[in-house]
Amino acid sequence: MIAGLLVVGLMVVAGRYGFHRDEYYFVVTGQHPAIAAPDNPMLVPYLAAGWYALVGGNLWAFRLLPALAAGSYVVIGGLIGREFSSSRAHQVGAAAATALLGIVLATGHLFGTTVFDMLTTAAALWMLIRALRSDPQRWPPWIGFGVLTGVAMEIKVLAALVMVCCLAGVLVLGPRRPLASVKPWLASVIAAVLAAPNLLWQAAHGWPQLTIAQDIASGGSGSSTPRESLIPVTALEIGPMICIVLIIGVVRLLRMPWRRSRYGWLAAGFLIFLALMLVSGGKAYYPAAFYPALMAAGAGPVVDWARRRPWRRILSGVLVAVSIIITVGLTLPVFPVGSALFTVGMGPNPDMGETVGWEGYIRTVNTVTAALPPGQQSHTVVLASNYGEAGALSLARTGGKTALPPVYSGDNAFWYWGPPPESATDAVVVGDFPAAQLRTWYATCTLRARLHSPSGVDNSEDGAPVQWCTGRTMSWTRLWPQVNKLG
């Protein structure tokens, strides 16, 4: 019921605002058959492209799958509670605490890699819990663990780091005896085989994903988190009130008798993972696969505390209501675009601003290209500075909404799909390219327009130039390596 309510709530607002830049990018990436992309494995892009085609590009229907993934993530919280031999009330509390996580609403609203990675990696952890607690050891949980970990690694390789940290937790606190069996090692082989396509592609192309990870760690992504604020931002994405449940869960897992005999490795793995994030950098949502298990461990004591006194039940209800109101306001498109509350929400959740304005950007670029002299349109392409612009313009062109020229970009996977033909001597250049760079590539560039976001919205595209550049000065073979950008 809790998962169902979450899905319904997400679908109520699924059609508001518009597509996110990453959603455009994943759909276009999935339309280019490959075994991997430089920044992500291909499972989610293929899913996005197939589902986008099936629903005819309808935004509301497109977001059904991430909403269902978020609901399934909540169910995992309740199922892990059952593994902890919790009562029905504790299992419901675990599911409710998982549903109240801010990261669940924020990612369940968008068709991206994060919500599917959270689900599959959390499900793999559920299988690992079942496998380690089985006595005698059984094959099905270990096989399930291997399969789910392999699938998760075809969504994000982050799942591998989660499992390595869990293994470290097992080595530190136990139970170590199951590791002497062949079952966990066969599960690891299954995971490696399923993850091999992406890993082999990355190795063959010089591991571009490591370059992207370094860019994220140095703050190159809009959702990058500085190391010094990683813990506070992680707490904000969990939810300040729900953090209480998580902390109780970590403490409970580390106390005897759970510490060594059963589940202490979960808390140890989580803390090791946080330590690695603080050292290497990353994004605040990276630990999300651990949350259902930690919620399941912490929800029981909280539920028992609340049930002992009427005033505690009232207080808990008020805190839950306040948490829902704040989380919904900061993560979902409920306020008018450009309003004061919209601006407040964009502070902790800049992705909200990346879902508005795209139709206007497309119209602006289309107006510029339509005004070009007829004799020059045949040897003109659109050159976009980032994958969001390129993805939105590409889908608008292939969907028949505009008469745009072919769209190219040097950003991430777009660069790997190759340069324009040598006959393309001119370009409508969209976005922020360094002026000195454009002067090297083209004889003349003139400003024709700027992208304008809706009033009150300060996002990545607002004010970006749209230029008409003519007289390419070098061949695309020489120019294309200079356009390459990973991040």
XYZ file of C-alpha atoms in Angstrom:
487
model
C 0.000 0.000 0.000
C 2.805 2.413 0.897
C 4.631 1.679 -2.364
C 1.389 2.095 -4.294
C 0.699 5.475 -2.694
C 4.206 6.590 -3.599
C 3.743 5.563 -7.230
C 0.378 7.330 -7.420
C 1.881 10.486 -5.911
C 4.732 10.467 -8.412
C 2.375 9.954 -11.340
C 0.110 12.820 -10.270
C 2.949 15.253 -11.048
C 4.785 13.191 -13.702
C 3.605 15.385 -16.580
C 4.387 18.752 -15.024
C 7.220 21.021 -16.217
C 8.994 19.002 -18.936
C 11.716 16.546 -19.866
C 15.037 16.710 -18.033
C 18.233 17.118 -20.081
C 19.367 13.649 -18.969
C 16.095 12.110 -20.168
C 16.644 13.522 -23.668
C 20.194 12.219 -23.606
C 19.300 8.697 -22.507
C 16.641 8.357 -25.190
C 19.015 9.482 -27.942
C 21.822 7.280 -26.564
C 19.514 4.278 -26.654
C 18.778 4.979 -30.314
C 22.461 4.372 -31.136
C 23.151 0.625 -30.795
C 26.341 -0.084 -28.855
C 27.522 -2.294 -26.027
C 28.387 0.712 -23.845
C 28.658 4.490 -23.742
C 31.521 6.534 -22.291
C 29.536 7.732 -19.286
C 27.099 4.881 -18.624
C 26.364 1.274 -19.477
C 23.587 0.834 -22.032
C 20.771 -0.842 -20.089
C 18.950 2.341 -19.049
C 19.452 4.122 -22.426
C 17.976 1.120 -24.259
C 15.095 1.028 -21.784
C 14.535 4.775 -22.183
C 14.582 4.681 -25.990
C 12.284 1.670 -26.187
C 9.794 3.024 -23.661
C 9.871 6.510 -25.248
C 8.980 4.991 -28.621
C 6.265 2.806 -27.070
C 4.495 5.708 -25.341
C 4.937 8.043 -28.302
C 7.072 10.540 -26.401
C 4.306 11.289 -23.866
C 6.028 12.738 -20.793
C 3.508 11.457 -18.243
C 3.621 7.888 -19.542
C 7.402 8.043 -20.001
C 7.848 8.576 -16.282
C 5.759 5.588 -15.255
C 8.760 3.225 -15.214
C 10.891 5.290 -12.791
C 7.851 5.698 -10.534
C 7.402 1.923 -10.466
C 11.115 1.505 -9.746
C 10.809 3.889 -6.783
C 7.809 1.932 -5.491
C 9.752 -1.325 -5.801
C 12.626 0.232 -3.860
C 10.182 0.887 -1.018
C 9.042 -2.743 -1.117
C 12.692 -3.806 -0.730
C 12.793 -1.905 2.551
C 9.864 -3.932 3.878
C 11.324 -7.216 2.603
C 14.637 -6.556 4.329
C 12.658 -5.841 7.503
C 11.218 -9.331 7.199
C 14.751 -10.745 6.878
C 15.498 -9.084 10.206
C 12.628 -11.139 11.712
C 10.703 -7.933 12.281
C 7.003 -7.867 13.109
C 4.485 -6.736 10.512
C 4.375 -3.291 12.138
C 8.153 -3.028 11.887
C 8.072 -4.074 8.231
C 5.474 -1.402 7.497
C 7.627 1.111 9.373
C 10.643 0.108 7.275
C 8.694 0.594 4.038
C 7.302 3.935 5.247
C 10.735 5.208 6.276
C 12.140 4.183 2.881
C 9.284 5.960 1.091
C 9.956 9.148 3.077
C 13.547 9.399 1.847
C 13.984 12.601 -0.140
C 16.129 10.816 -2.710
C 13.248 8.439 -3.524
C 10.928 11.222 -4.660
C 13.674 13.173 -6.432
C 14.900 10.212 -8.489
C 11.550 8.455 -8.892
C 10.265 11.495 -10.749
C 12.910 11.318 -13.507
C 13.834 8.613 -16.011
C 17.529 8.331 -15.230
C 20.081 5.805 -14.122
C 19.892 6.636 -10.425
C 16.470 5.242 -9.526
C 17.091 1.980 -11.403
C 20.565 1.686 -9.872
C 19.114 2.250 -6.387
C 16.524 -0.463 -6.936
C 18.745 -3.167 -8.403
C 21.664 -2.594 -6.016
C 19.348 -2.527 -2.994
C 17.739 -5.744 -4.263
C 21.209 -7.292 -4.615
C 21.935 -6.320 -0.991
C 18.653 -7.968 0.040
C 19.809 -11.167 -1.658
C 23.204 -10.883 0.032
C 21.514 -10.570 3.431
C 19.504 -13.700 2.696
C 22.555 -15.562 1.433
C 24.764 -14.769 4.438
C 22.117 -15.603 7.032
C 21.182 -18.980 5.475
C 22.312 -21.994 7.470
C 23.059 -24.229 5.684
C 24.115 -22.114 2.727
C 21.669 -22.233 -0.194
C 22.180 -21.647 -3.908
C 19.113 -19.461 -4.794
C 20.073 -16.351 -2.752
C 23.646 -16.446 -4.030
C 22.494 -16.840 -7.644
C 20.028 -13.984 -7.142
C 22.788 -11.861 -5.652
C 25.092 -12.510 -8.610
C 22.417 -11.791 -11.215
C 21.159 -8.608 -9.555
C 24.681 -7.282 -9.001
C 25.536 -7.920 -12.653
C 22.363 -6.154 -13.806
C 23.090 -3.246 -11.445
C 26.586 -2.922 -12.935
C 24.998 -2.644 -16.381
C 23.181 0.400 -14.999
C 26.042 1.925 -13.005
C 29.394 0.450 -12.094
C 28.852 2.064 -8.695
C 27.223 -1.224 -7.646
C 30.649 -2.880 -7.699
C 31.992 -0.399 -5.133
C 28.950 -0.984 -2.899
C 29.597 -4.730 -2.930
C 33.331 -4.331 -2.324
C 32.540 -2.227 0.760
C 30.085 -4.873 1.952
C 32.746 -7.552 1.476
C 35.111 -5.430 3.578
C 32.400 -5.210 6.234
C 32.023 -8.994 6.232
C 35.781 -9.465 6.551
C 35.887 -7.057 9.501
C 32.789 -8.153 11.432
C 31.706 -11.457 9.865
C 30.108 -13.824 9.232
C 33.192 -15.024 7.340
C 32.347 -18.731 7.150
C 30.094 -18.401 4.052
C 33.064 -16.976 2.112
C 34.748 -20.375 2.367
C 32.004 -21.833 0.170
C 32.105 -21.874 -3.625
C 28.685 -20.188 -3.783
C 29.706 -16.523 -3.240
C 32.557 -16.855 -5.705
C 30.291 -18.312 -8.385
C 27.904 -15.427 -7.709
C 30.815 -13.037 -8.308
C 31.565 -14.756 -11.617
C 27.918 -14.376 -12.685
C 28.031 -10.670 -11.848
C 31.314 -10.195 -13.734
C 29.978 -11.968 -16.833
C 26.851 -9.798 -16.898
C 28.903 -6.629 -16.389
C 31.561 -7.614 -18.946
C 30.164 -5.781 -22.030
C 30.482 -2.367 -20.400
C 33.791 -3.145 -18.691
C 35.388 -4.498 -21.875
C 34.212 -1.457 -23.856
C 35.592 0.889 -21.211
C 38.949 -0.922 -21.228
C 39.132 -0.805 -25.029
C 38.459 2.965 -25.060
C 40.817 4.018 -22.287
C 38.279 4.063 -19.415
C 36.485 7.341 -20.238
C 34.201 6.744 -17.254
C 37.181 7.322 -14.951
C 37.688 10.723 -16.583
C 34.036 11.527 -15.969
C 34.309 10.350 -12.354
C 37.287 12.667 -11.838
C 35.289 15.529 -13.351
C 32.412 14.800 -10.951
C 34.773 14.631 -7.974
C 36.282 18.000 -8.914
C 32.835 19.634 -9.107
C 32.293 19.485 -12.864
C 28.746 18.145 -12.607
C 25.761 20.233 -11.597
C 24.996 17.660 -8.901
C 28.577 17.237 -7.696
C 28.996 17.603 -3.948
C 32.115 19.199 -2.423
C 33.816 16.866 0.042
C 33.426 19.270 2.947
C 29.627 19.367 2.498
C 29.140 15.736 1.486
C 27.710 14.552 4.823
C 25.296 17.526 5.249
C 24.035 17.227 1.651
C 23.645 13.460 2.037
C 21.610 14.089 5.197
C 19.483 16.602 3.288
C 18.814 14.108 0.485
C 17.836 11.494 3.054
C 15.699 14.011 4.945
C 16.732 15.567 8.263
C 13.985 13.753 10.190
C 14.415 10.396 8.461
C 18.135 10.629 9.228
C 17.167 9.756 12.803
C 15.903 6.368 11.610
C 19.078 5.780 9.606
C 21.360 6.633 12.534
C 19.387 4.341 14.835
C 19.669 1.608 12.196
C 23.451 1.964 11.962
C 23.832 1.908 15.758
C 21.523 -1.094 16.096
C 23.423 -3.055 13.448
C 26.706 -2.376 15.212
C 25.468 -3.494 18.630
C 25.687 -7.043 19.918
C 24.395 -9.605 19.138
C 23.860 -8.349 15.575
C 27.331 -6.925 15.161
C 29.276 -10.118 14.540
C 26.786 -12.925 14.111
C 24.475 -11.467 11.491
C 24.173 -7.950 10.152
C 26.923 -5.703 11.483
C 28.646 -5.912 8.109
C 25.846 -3.797 6.599
C 26.619 -0.831 8.837
C 30.365 -1.379 8.441
C 30.023 -1.482 4.647
C 27.966 1.723 4.693
C 30.515 3.557 6.860
C 33.403 2.329 4.696
C 31.525 3.541 1.616
C 31.016 6.997 3.177
C 34.707 7.162 4.051
C 35.685 6.381 0.459
C 33.326 9.092 -0.782
C 34.913 11.633 1.539
C 38.343 10.704 0.212
C 37.560 10.390 -3.494
C 34.580 12.733 -3.952
C 31.274 11.984 -5.628
C 27.586 12.725 -5.419
C 25.473 12.680 -2.288
C 23.050 10.045 -3.586
C 25.746 7.390 -4.119
C 25.035 5.530 -0.794
C 21.316 5.154 -1.617
C 21.523 1.363 -2.127
C 22.201 0.973 1.611
C 19.174 2.966 2.758
C 16.407 0.311 2.651
C 18.485 -1.994 4.877
C 19.360 0.810 7.285
C 15.734 1.962 7.375
C 14.651 -1.610 8.096
C 17.103 -1.817 11.005
C 16.135 1.562 12.466
C 12.378 1.555 11.939
C 11.602 -1.113 14.555
C 12.917 0.808 17.587
C 11.259 4.010 16.328
C 7.899 2.274 15.863
C 8.140 0.686 19.322
C 9.026 4.045 20.886
C 6.084 5.779 19.214
C 3.547 3.102 20.193
C 4.260 3.304 23.948
C 2.622 6.709 24.558
C -0.247 8.553 22.799
C 1.730 11.798 22.700
C 4.591 10.015 20.960
C 2.216 8.780 18.255
C 0.922 12.313 17.775
C 4.440 13.729 17.644
C 5.539 11.064 15.165
C 2.514 11.776 12.960
C 3.245 15.496 12.969
C 6.912 14.924 12.124
C 5.986 12.561 9.276
C 3.496 15.103 7.891
C 6.063 17.914 8.066
C 8.674 15.675 6.433
C 6.289 14.828 3.573
C 5.415 18.489 2.964
C 9.050 19.623 2.936
C 10.286 16.699 0.838
C 7.535 17.065 -1.756
C 8.155 20.806 -2.033
C 11.896 20.358 -2.553
C 11.818 17.386 -4.938
C 8.650 17.407 -7.046
C 7.231 19.903 -9.589
C 4.383 21.218 -7.453
C 4.957 24.986 -7.538
C 4.455 27.386 -10.470
C 7.575 27.753 -12.602
C 9.588 30.790 -11.581
C 7.681 31.378 -8.341
C 9.431 32.113 -5.046
C 8.783 28.559 -3.801
C 10.101 27.153 -7.087
C 13.315 29.130 -6.551
C 13.597 27.817 -2.986
C 13.251 24.255 -4.278
C 15.941 24.802 -6.895
C 18.490 25.528 -4.161
C 18.892 21.947 -2.908
C 17.462 20.423 -6.101
C 18.893 22.154 -9.205
C 17.548 19.340 -11.401
C 14.153 21.003 -11.068
C 15.370 23.923 -13.175
C 16.725 21.558 -15.829
C 13.199 20.328 -16.636
C 11.834 23.660 -17.857
C 12.458 25.800 -20.917
C 13.418 23.154 -23.471
C 10.532 23.733 -25.867
C 11.457 27.411 -25.978
C 15.136 26.608 -26.593
C 14.168 24.328 -29.483
C 11.966 27.032 -31.006
C 14.783 29.579 -30.759
C 17.268 27.338 -32.563
C 14.670 26.379 -35.158
C 13.936 30.058 -35.835
C 17.646 30.731 -36.409
C 18.102 27.792 -38.785
C 14.913 28.616 -40.697
C 16.211 32.135 -41.369
C 19.431 30.920 -43.025
C 19.836 31.564 -46.768
C 18.383 28.588 -48.676
C 21.646 27.985 -50.517
C 23.561 27.518 -47.252
C 21.168 25.242 -45.396
C 22.292 22.129 -47.262
C 25.840 22.357 -45.867
C 24.899 23.486 -42.343
C 24.731 21.418 -39.152
C 23.810 22.224 -35.559
C 26.791 22.003 -33.188
C 25.646 21.874 -29.542
C 27.906 22.500 -26.561
C 26.378 19.880 -24.236
C 24.453 16.626 -24.373
C 21.243 18.211 -23.044
C 21.033 20.679 -25.916
C 22.061 18.021 -28.426
C 19.588 15.479 -27.068
C 16.626 17.859 -27.056
C 17.364 19.146 -30.563
C 17.986 15.637 -31.933
C 14.653 14.328 -30.640
C 12.839 17.414 -31.932
C 14.366 16.820 -35.370
C 13.716 13.073 -35.584
C 10.227 13.511 -34.155
C 9.285 15.795 -37.045
C 8.599 18.781 -34.776
C 11.165 20.978 -36.526
C 13.144 21.225 -39.757
C 16.487 21.419 -37.997
C 19.705 20.360 -39.737
C 21.505 17.274 -38.357
C 22.640 17.761 -34.752
C 26.154 17.040 -33.491
C 28.038 17.572 -30.256
C 31.403 16.699 -28.754
C 29.891 16.004 -25.338
C 30.113 12.463 -23.928
C 28.505 9.816 -26.177
C 27.686 12.318 -28.927
C 31.387 12.645 -29.727
C 31.727 8.878 -30.146
C 28.998 8.854 -32.798
C 31.297 10.734 -35.134
C 31.737 14.126 -36.812
C 29.601 15.793 -39.458
C 30.401 15.153 -43.132
C 33.156 17.222 -44.717
C 30.496 18.971 -46.812
C 29.201 20.661 -43.621
C 31.197 23.865 -43.848
C 28.854 25.994 -41.697
C 27.160 25.478 -38.332
C 24.522 26.901 -36.061
C 26.502 26.766 -32.826
C 24.371 26.405 -29.704
C 25.697 27.033 -26.208
C 28.824 28.298 -24.544
C 31.919 27.599 -26.617
C 35.035 29.690 -25.899
C 35.224 32.550 -28.413
C 38.895 31.841 -29.111
C 38.047 28.239 -29.944
C 35.330 29.234 -32.392
C 37.697 31.690 -34.090
C 40.087 28.791 -34.639
C 37.364 26.623 -36.175
C 35.436 29.156 -38.326
C 36.245 32.277 -40.316
C 33.254 34.231 -38.983
C 30.712 33.760 -36.189
C 27.766 36.092 -35.622
C 25.330 36.049 -32.716
C 21.805 35.337 -33.964
C 19.902 34.725 -30.703
C 20.137 33.638 -27.085
C 18.315 30.909 -25.233
C 15.962 32.347 -22.643
C 14.605 30.373 -19.719
C 11.163 31.125 -18.289
C 10.980 34.149 -16.013
C 12.464 33.448 -12.608
C 14.400 30.369 -13.723
C 18.184 30.487 -13.528
C 19.379 27.219 -15.072
C 22.326 26.020 -17.162
C 20.891 27.182 -20.505
C 19.631 30.650 -19.637
C 21.394 33.215 -21.808
C 23.350 30.673 -23.857
C 24.247 32.091 -27.315
C 23.078 30.749 -30.666
C 25.633 31.694 -33.320
C 25.887 31.317 -37.077
C 29.432 30.265 -37.948
C 30.664 30.046 -41.539
C 33.857 29.163 -43.353
C 35.185 26.156 -41.478
C 38.970 26.548 -41.320
C 40.054 22.900 -41.000
C 38.776 19.453 -41.856
C 36.423 17.692 -39.469
C 39.102 15.032 -39.041
C 41.329 17.655 -37.401
C 38.566 19.614 -35.719
C 36.608 16.742 -34.137
C 39.236 15.781 -31.500
C 39.193 19.405 -30.311
C 35.435 19.246 -29.749
C 35.652 16.221 -27.444
C 34.445 16.797 -23.904
C 33.808 14.266 -21.138
C 31.948 15.210 -17.989
